[in-house]
PDB file of C-alpha atoms in Angstrom:
ATOM      1  CA  UNK A 779     166.844 109.248 119.611  1.00 65.00           C
ATOM      2  CA  UNK A 780     164.519 106.817 121.307  1.00 67.00           C
ATOM      3  CA  UNK A 781     160.888 107.831 121.711  1.00 69.00           C
ATOM      4  CA  UNK A 782     158.423 106.634 124.385  1.00 73.00           C
ATOM      5  CA  UNK A 783     156.129 105.245 121.725  1.00 81.00           C
ATOM      6  CA  UNK A 784     157.985 102.222 120.254  1.00 81.00           C
ATOM      7  CA  UNK A 785     156.132 102.614 116.919  1.00 85.00           C
ATOM      8  CA  UNK A 786     157.880 105.929 116.265  1.00 87.00           C
ATOM      9  CA  UNK A 787     161.106 105.366 114.326  1.00 90.00           C
ATOM     10  CA  UNK A 788     164.253 106.674 116.034  1.00 91.00           C
ATOM     11  CA  UNK A 789     165.065 108.609 112.840  1.00 93.00           C
ATOM     12  CA  UNK A 790     161.651 110.364 112.689  1.00 93.00           C
ATOM     13  CA  UNK A 791     163.069 113.811 113.474  1.00 94.00           C
ATOM     14  CA  UNK A 792     165.790 113.561 110.798  1.00 95.00           C
ATOM     15  CA  UNK A 793     163.283 112.247 108.230  1.00 95.00           C
ATOM     16  CA  UNK A 794     160.896 115.116 108.915  1.00 94.00           C
ATOM     17  CA  UNK A 795     163.658 117.735 108.670  1.00 94.00           C
ATOM     18  CA  UNK A 796     164.923 116.248 105.401  1.00 94.00           C
ATOM     19  CA  UNK A 797     161.408 116.515 103.961  1.00 91.00           C
ATOM     20  CA  UNK A 798     161.502 120.220 104.866  1.00 89.00           C
ATOM     21  CA  UNK A 799     164.927 120.907 103.336  1.00 88.00           C
ATOM     22  CA  UNK A 800     168.619 120.098 103.562  1.00 92.00           C
ATOM     23  CA  UNK A 801     170.390 119.072 106.758  1.00 94.00           C
ATOM     24  CA  UNK A 802     173.886 120.450 107.413  1.00 94.00           C
ATOM     25  CA  UNK A 803     176.701 119.167 109.605  1.00 93.00           C
ATOM     26  CA  UNK A 804     176.518 122.248 111.830  1.00 91.00           C
ATOM     27  CA  UNK A 805     173.037 121.015 112.880  1.00 93.00           C
ATOM     28  CA  UNK A 806     174.850 118.516 115.060  1.00 94.00           C
ATOM     29  CA  UNK A 807     171.964 116.461 116.468  1.00 94.00           C
ATOM     30  CA  UNK A 808     170.172 116.108 113.124  1.00 95.00           C
ATOM     31  CA  UNK A 809     173.425 115.467 111.249  1.00 96.00           C
ATOM     32  CA  UNK A 810     174.389 112.729 113.696  1.00 96.00           C
ATOM     33  CA  UNK A 811     170.941 111.138 113.484  1.00 96.00           C
ATOM     34  CA  UNK A 812     170.954 111.320 109.655  1.00 96.00           C
ATOM     35  CA  UNK A 813     174.295 109.516 109.468  1.00 96.00           C
ATOM     36  CA  UNK A 814     173.513 107.032 112.253  1.00 96.00           C
ATOM     37  CA  UNK A 815     170.290 105.924 110.558  1.00 96.00           C
ATOM     38  CA  UNK A 816     171.503 106.323 106.990  1.00 97.00           C
ATOM     39  CA  UNK A 817     170.494 102.786 105.927  1.00 96.00           C
ATOM     40  CA  UNK A 818     167.052 103.018 107.534  1.00 96.00           C
ATOM     41  CA  UNK A 819     166.402 106.483 106.101  1.00 97.00           C
ATOM     42  CA  UNK A 820     167.532 105.363 102.660  1.00 96.00           C
ATOM     43  CA  UNK A 821     165.162 102.399 102.719  1.00 96.00           C
ATOM     44  CA  UNK A 822     162.303 104.493 104.118  1.00 95.00           C
ATOM     45  CA  UNK A 823     162.577 107.155 101.436  1.00 94.00           C
ATOM     46  CA  UNK A 824     163.152 104.680  98.567  1.00 92.00           C
ATOM     47  CA  UNK A 825     159.713 103.204  99.366  1.00 91.00           C
ATOM     48  CA  UNK A 826     158.212 106.515  98.262  1.00 89.00           C
ATOM     49  CA  UNK A 827     160.561 107.074  95.268  1.00 90.00           C
ATOM     50  CA  UNK A 828     162.934 109.497  96.985  1.00 91.00           C
ATOM     51  CA  UNK A 829     166.714 109.204  97.207  1.00 92.00           C
ATOM     52  CA  UNK A 830     168.670 110.298 100.273  1.00 95.00           C
ATOM     53  CA  UNK A 831     171.892 112.056  99.273  1.00 95.00           C
ATOM     54  CA  UNK A 832     174.531 112.498 102.001  1.00 96.00           C
ATOM     55  CA  UNK A 833     177.785 114.313 101.204  1.00 94.00           C
ATOM     56  CA  UNK A 834     179.986 113.844 104.269  1.00 94.00           C
ATOM     57  CA  UNK A 835     182.953 115.606 102.663  1.00 91.00           C
ATOM     58  CA  UNK A 836     181.032 118.874 102.191  1.00 92.00           C
ATOM     59  CA  UNK A 837     178.687 118.330 105.140  1.00 93.00           C
ATOM     60  CA  UNK A 838     175.145 118.277 103.782  1.00 95.00           C
ATOM     61  CA  UNK A 839     172.273 115.884 103.155  1.00 95.00           C
ATOM     62  CA  UNK A 840     169.144 116.343 101.042  1.00 93.00           C
ATOM     63  CA  UNK A 841     166.407 114.448  99.273  1.00 92.00           C
ATOM     64  CA  UNK A 842     166.134 113.964  95.511  1.00 89.00           C
ATOM     65  CA  UNK A 843     163.145 112.457  93.710  1.00 87.00           C
ATOM     66  CA  UNK A 844     163.689 109.227  91.796  1.00 84.00           C
ATOM     67  CA  UNK A 845     162.247 109.344  88.254  1.00 83.00           C
ATOM     68  CA  UNK A 846     159.400 106.881  87.775  1.00 80.00           C
ATOM     69  CA  UNK A 847     159.774 106.613  83.988  1.00 82.00           C
ATOM     70  CA  UNK A 848     161.865 107.712  80.995  1.00 81.00           C
ATOM     71  CA  UNK A 849     160.023 111.039  80.859  1.00 78.00           C
ATOM     72  CA  UNK A 850     161.350 112.001  84.318  1.00 73.00           C
ATOM     73  CA  UNK A 851     157.939 111.829  85.988  1.00 75.00           C
ATOM     74  CA  UNK A 852     158.174 111.894  89.787  1.00 74.00           C
ATOM     75  CA  UNK A 853     155.701 111.440  92.604  1.00 75.00           C
ATOM     76  CA  UNK A 854     155.773 115.220  93.035  1.00 74.00           C
ATOM     77  CA  UNK A 855     156.459 115.265  96.760  1.00 72.00           C
ATOM     78  CA  UNK A 856     159.494 117.555  96.575  1.00 67.00           C
ATOM     79  CA  UNK A 857     158.732 120.791  94.779  1.00 65.00           C
ATOM     80  CA  UNK A 858     161.570 121.903  92.540  1.00 67.00           C
ATOM     81  CA  UNK A 859     161.447 125.679  92.388  1.00 67.00           C
ATOM     82  CA  UNK A 860     162.523 127.081  89.000  1.00 71.00           C
ATOM     83  CA  UNK A 861     165.028 129.915  89.317  1.00 73.00           C
ATOM     84  CA  UNK A 862     164.378 133.290  87.731  1.00 78.00           C
ATOM     85  CA  UNK A 863     166.994 134.649  85.359  1.00 75.00           C
ATOM     86  CA  UNK A 864     168.389 137.014  88.002  1.00 77.00           C
ATOM     87  CA  UNK A 865     168.424 134.350  90.705  1.00 83.00           C
ATOM     88  CA  UNK A 866     170.185 131.984  88.309  1.00 81.00           C
ATOM     89  CA  UNK A 867     172.878 134.640  87.813  1.00 81.00           C
ATOM     90  CA  UNK A 868     173.326 135.027  91.579  1.00 86.00           C
ATOM     91  CA  UNK A 869     173.568 131.234  92.063  1.00 88.00           C
ATOM     92  CA  UNK A 870     176.021 130.827  89.178  1.00 86.00           C
ATOM     93  CA  UNK A 871     178.241 133.590  90.545  1.00 88.00           C
ATOM     94  CA  UNK A 872     178.101 132.083  94.050  1.00 92.00           C
ATOM     95  CA  UNK A 873     178.975 128.653  92.654  1.00 91.00           C
ATOM     96  CA  UNK A 874     181.874 130.060  90.635  1.00 89.00           C
ATOM     97  CA  UNK A 875     183.136 131.986  93.665  1.00 91.00           C
ATOM     98  CA  UNK A 876     182.997 128.816  95.762  1.00 92.00           C
ATOM     99  CA  UNK A 877     184.919 126.884  93.107  1.00 89.00           C
ATOM    100  CA  UNK A 878     187.658 129.566  93.014  1.00 90.00           C
ATOM    101  CA  UNK A 879     187.785 129.569  96.824  1.00 92.00           C
ATOM    102  CA  UNK A 880     188.184 125.770  97.019  1.00 90.00           C
ATOM    103  CA  UNK A 881     190.966 125.811  94.433  1.00 89.00           C
ATOM    104  CA  UNK A 882     192.917 128.744  95.898  1.00 87.00           C
ATOM    105  CA  UNK A 883     192.327 128.891  99.646  1.00 74.00           C
ATOM    106  CA  UNK A 884     193.830 125.906 101.424  1.00 75.00           C
ATOM    107  CA  UNK A 885     193.838 127.437 104.897  1.00 80.00           C
ATOM    108  CA  UNK A 886     190.213 128.574 105.383  1.00 81.00           C
ATOM    109  CA  UNK A 887     187.388 126.040 105.706  1.00 87.00           C
ATOM    110  CA  UNK A 888     184.378 128.097 104.596  1.00 91.00           C
ATOM    111  CA  UNK A 889     183.747 130.914 102.135  1.00 93.00           C
ATOM    112  CA  UNK A 890     182.192 134.047 103.640  1.00 94.00           C
ATOM    113  CA  UNK A 891     180.884 136.941 101.586  1.00 93.00           C
ATOM    114  CA  UNK A 892     179.160 140.280 102.026  1.00 91.00           C
ATOM    115  CA  UNK A 893     176.606 141.920  99.679  1.00 89.00           C
ATOM    116  CA  UNK A 894     179.206 144.610  98.939  1.00 87.00           C
ATOM    117  CA  UNK A 895     181.772 142.007  97.866  1.00 89.00           C
ATOM    118  CA  UNK A 896     179.144 140.307  95.737  1.00 88.00           C
ATOM    119  CA  UNK A 897     178.289 143.596  93.971  1.00 83.00           C
ATOM    120  CA  UNK A 898     181.968 144.160  93.191  1.00 82.00           C
ATOM    121  CA  UNK A 899     182.036 140.803  91.358  1.00 81.00           C
ATOM    122  CA  UNK A 900     178.937 141.723  89.342  1.00 74.00           C
ATOM    123  CA  UNK A 901     180.421 144.655  87.462  1.00 67.00           C
ATOM    124  CA  UNK A 902     181.843 142.617  84.570  1.00 63.00           C
ATOM    125  CA  UNK A 903     178.334 141.506  83.581  1.00 61.00           C
ATOM    126  CA  UNK A 904     176.938 144.977  82.996  1.00 58.00           C
ATOM    127  CA  UNK A 905     177.692 147.331  80.137  1.00 56.00           C
ATOM    128  CA  UNK A 906     174.921 149.775  81.038  1.00 58.00           C
ATOM    129  CA  UNK A 907     174.923 151.413  84.453  1.00 58.00           C
ATOM    130  CA  UNK A 908     171.092 151.527  84.573  1.00 58.00           C
ATOM    131  CA  UNK A 909     170.853 147.722  84.318  1.00 61.00           C
ATOM    132  CA  UNK A 910     173.490 147.304  87.024  1.00 64.00           C
ATOM    133  CA  UNK A 911     171.713 149.717  89.408  1.00 68.00           C
ATOM    134  CA  UNK A 912     168.383 147.902  88.900  1.00 71.00           C
ATOM    135  CA  UNK A 913     169.999 144.554  89.674  1.00 71.00           C
ATOM    136  CA  UNK A 914     171.850 145.907  92.749  1.00 71.00           C
ATOM    137  CA  UNK A 915     168.566 147.240  94.175  1.00 73.00           C
ATOM    138  CA  UNK A 916     167.166 143.713  94.059  1.00 78.00           C
ATOM    139  CA  UNK A 917     170.365 141.961  95.182  1.00 82.00           C
ATOM    140  CA  UNK A 918     169.440 141.714  98.875  1.00 82.00           C
ATOM    141  CA  UNK A 919     166.166 140.027  97.909  1.00 85.00           C
ATOM    142  CA  UNK A 920     168.078 137.515  95.764  1.00 87.00           C
ATOM    143  CA  UNK A 921     170.532 136.809  98.584  1.00 89.00           C
ATOM    144  CA  UNK A 922     167.591 136.220 100.951  1.00 89.00           C
ATOM    145  CA  UNK A 923     166.139 133.743  98.386  1.00 89.00           C
ATOM    146  CA  UNK A 924     169.473 131.910  98.295  1.00 91.00           C
ATOM    147  CA  UNK A 925     169.383 131.774 102.081  1.00 91.00           C
ATOM    148  CA  UNK A 926     165.893 130.209 102.020  1.00 88.00           C
ATOM    149  CA  UNK A 927     167.090 127.589  99.513  1.00 87.00           C
ATOM    150  CA  UNK A 928     170.007 126.690 101.820  1.00 89.00           C
ATOM    151  CA  UNK A 929     172.766 128.048  99.535  1.00 92.00           C
ATOM    152  CA  UNK A 930     173.672 130.830 101.970  1.00 94.00           C
ATOM    153  CA  UNK A 931     173.640 131.086 105.759  1.00 93.00           C
ATOM    154  CA  UNK A 932     173.513 134.507 107.426  1.00 91.00           C
ATOM    155  CA  UNK A 933     176.223 134.383 110.115  1.00 91.00           C
ATOM    156  CA  UNK A 934     176.490 138.087 111.008  1.00 88.00           C
ATOM    157  CA  UNK A 935     173.841 140.766 110.705  1.00 85.00           C
ATOM    158  CA  UNK A 936     175.204 144.317 110.828  1.00 77.00           C
ATOM    159  CA  UNK A 937     172.285 146.357 112.232  1.00 78.00           C
ATOM    160  CA  UNK A 938     173.233 149.681 110.646  1.00 81.00           C
ATOM    161  CA  UNK A 939     174.643 148.513 107.305  1.00 79.00           C
ATOM    162  CA  UNK A 940     173.109 145.641 105.279  1.00 76.00           C
ATOM    163  CA  UNK A 941     176.108 145.858 102.904  1.00 78.00           C
ATOM    164  CA  UNK A 942     178.170 144.325 105.693  1.00 83.00           C
ATOM    165  CA  UNK A 943     175.920 141.342 106.382  1.00 88.00           C
ATOM    166  CA  UNK A 944     178.108 138.250 106.386  1.00 91.00           C
ATOM    167  CA  UNK A 945     176.988 135.063 104.644  1.00 94.00           C
ATOM    168  CA  UNK A 946     178.546 131.627 104.547  1.00 94.00           C
ATOM    169  CA  UNK A 947     178.289 130.030 101.101  1.00 94.00           C
ATOM    170  CA  UNK A 948     177.002 126.486 101.698  1.00 94.00           C
ATOM    171  CA  UNK A 949     178.521 123.743  99.578  1.00 93.00           C
ATOM    172  CA  UNK A 950     175.122 122.238  98.819  1.00 93.00           C
ATOM    173  CA  UNK A 951     175.009 124.751  95.941  1.00 92.00           C
ATOM    174  CA  UNK A 952     177.352 122.332  94.139  1.00 90.00           C
ATOM    175  CA  UNK A 953     174.523 119.757  94.098  1.00 88.00           C
ATOM    176  CA  UNK A 954     172.165 122.239  92.405  1.00 83.00           C
ATOM    177  CA  UNK A 955     174.751 123.672  89.966  1.00 84.00           C
ATOM    178  CA  UNK A 956     177.300 121.082  88.817  1.00 81.00           C
ATOM    179  CA  UNK A 957     180.585 121.975  87.077  1.00 80.00           C
ATOM    180  CA  UNK A 958     179.027 121.164  83.686  1.00 83.00           C
ATOM    181  CA  UNK A 959     175.987 123.332  84.403  1.00 79.00           C
ATOM    182  CA  UNK A 960     178.250 126.100  85.671  1.00 79.00           C
ATOM    183  CA  UNK A 961     180.138 126.188  82.374  1.00 82.00           C
ATOM    184  CA  UNK A 962     176.913 126.105  80.332  1.00 82.00           C
ATOM    185  CA  UNK A 963     175.244 128.828  82.427  1.00 78.00           C
ATOM    186  CA  UNK A 964     178.310 131.079  82.263  1.00 72.00           C
ATOM    187  CA  UNK A 965     178.403 130.954  78.468  1.00 77.00           C
ATOM    188  CA  UNK A 966     174.656 131.587  78.265  1.00 74.00           C
ATOM    189  CA  UNK A 967     174.768 134.429  80.817  1.00 65.00           C
ATOM    190  CA  UNK A 968     177.718 136.124  79.120  1.00 65.00           C
ATOM    191  CA  UNK A 969     175.843 136.040  75.819  1.00 67.00           C
ATOM    192  CA  UNK A 970     172.575 137.255  77.281  1.00 62.00           C
ATOM    193  CA  UNK A 971     174.062 139.971  79.470  1.00 56.00           C
ATOM    194  CA  UNK A 972     175.428 141.667  76.386  1.00 56.00           C
ATOM    195  CA  UNK A 973     171.836 142.668  75.652  1.00 52.00           C
ATOM    196  CA  UNK A 974     170.473 142.815  79.249  1.00 47.00           C
TER     197      UNK A 974
END
């Protein structure tokens, strides 16, 4: 996009959006601008110790801080939000579900889930019904948190029944939880949920 003021970079809108969070390919104008000015954006962000990550295969772009030293110190521009135990469980289960979907479903492009389907997958983690009921009561809040982080996108809101809300699982979750982390988290969660 060209602006009237020649001092404004043509990639200003994409840069600003990336600083606010991920950009996805279904945000067509921003996605196009991010790819068109990839080299300029990369250079711009590297000047302030930030790496631009674009995954064209899975259709997302985001910013990652570049460590300034061996201790992993960063400039602190991008806040990394630590996940609670329960939110970690939700993310791990979403990531595992996405991995199964990509391995087994060759005809459908995107994975869509409902809160009810998610609850059905949770049952194996709970021995005590009381713990399961407590977690289920908070599940919608956790799904909303995943939506804010860009891991889920609400595509259909059923007015009378929140159990039938329909979410798309965004592939950017693979950048937050890698295959190695998924395996490690699953072992840890299985051990810890025996006493949850």
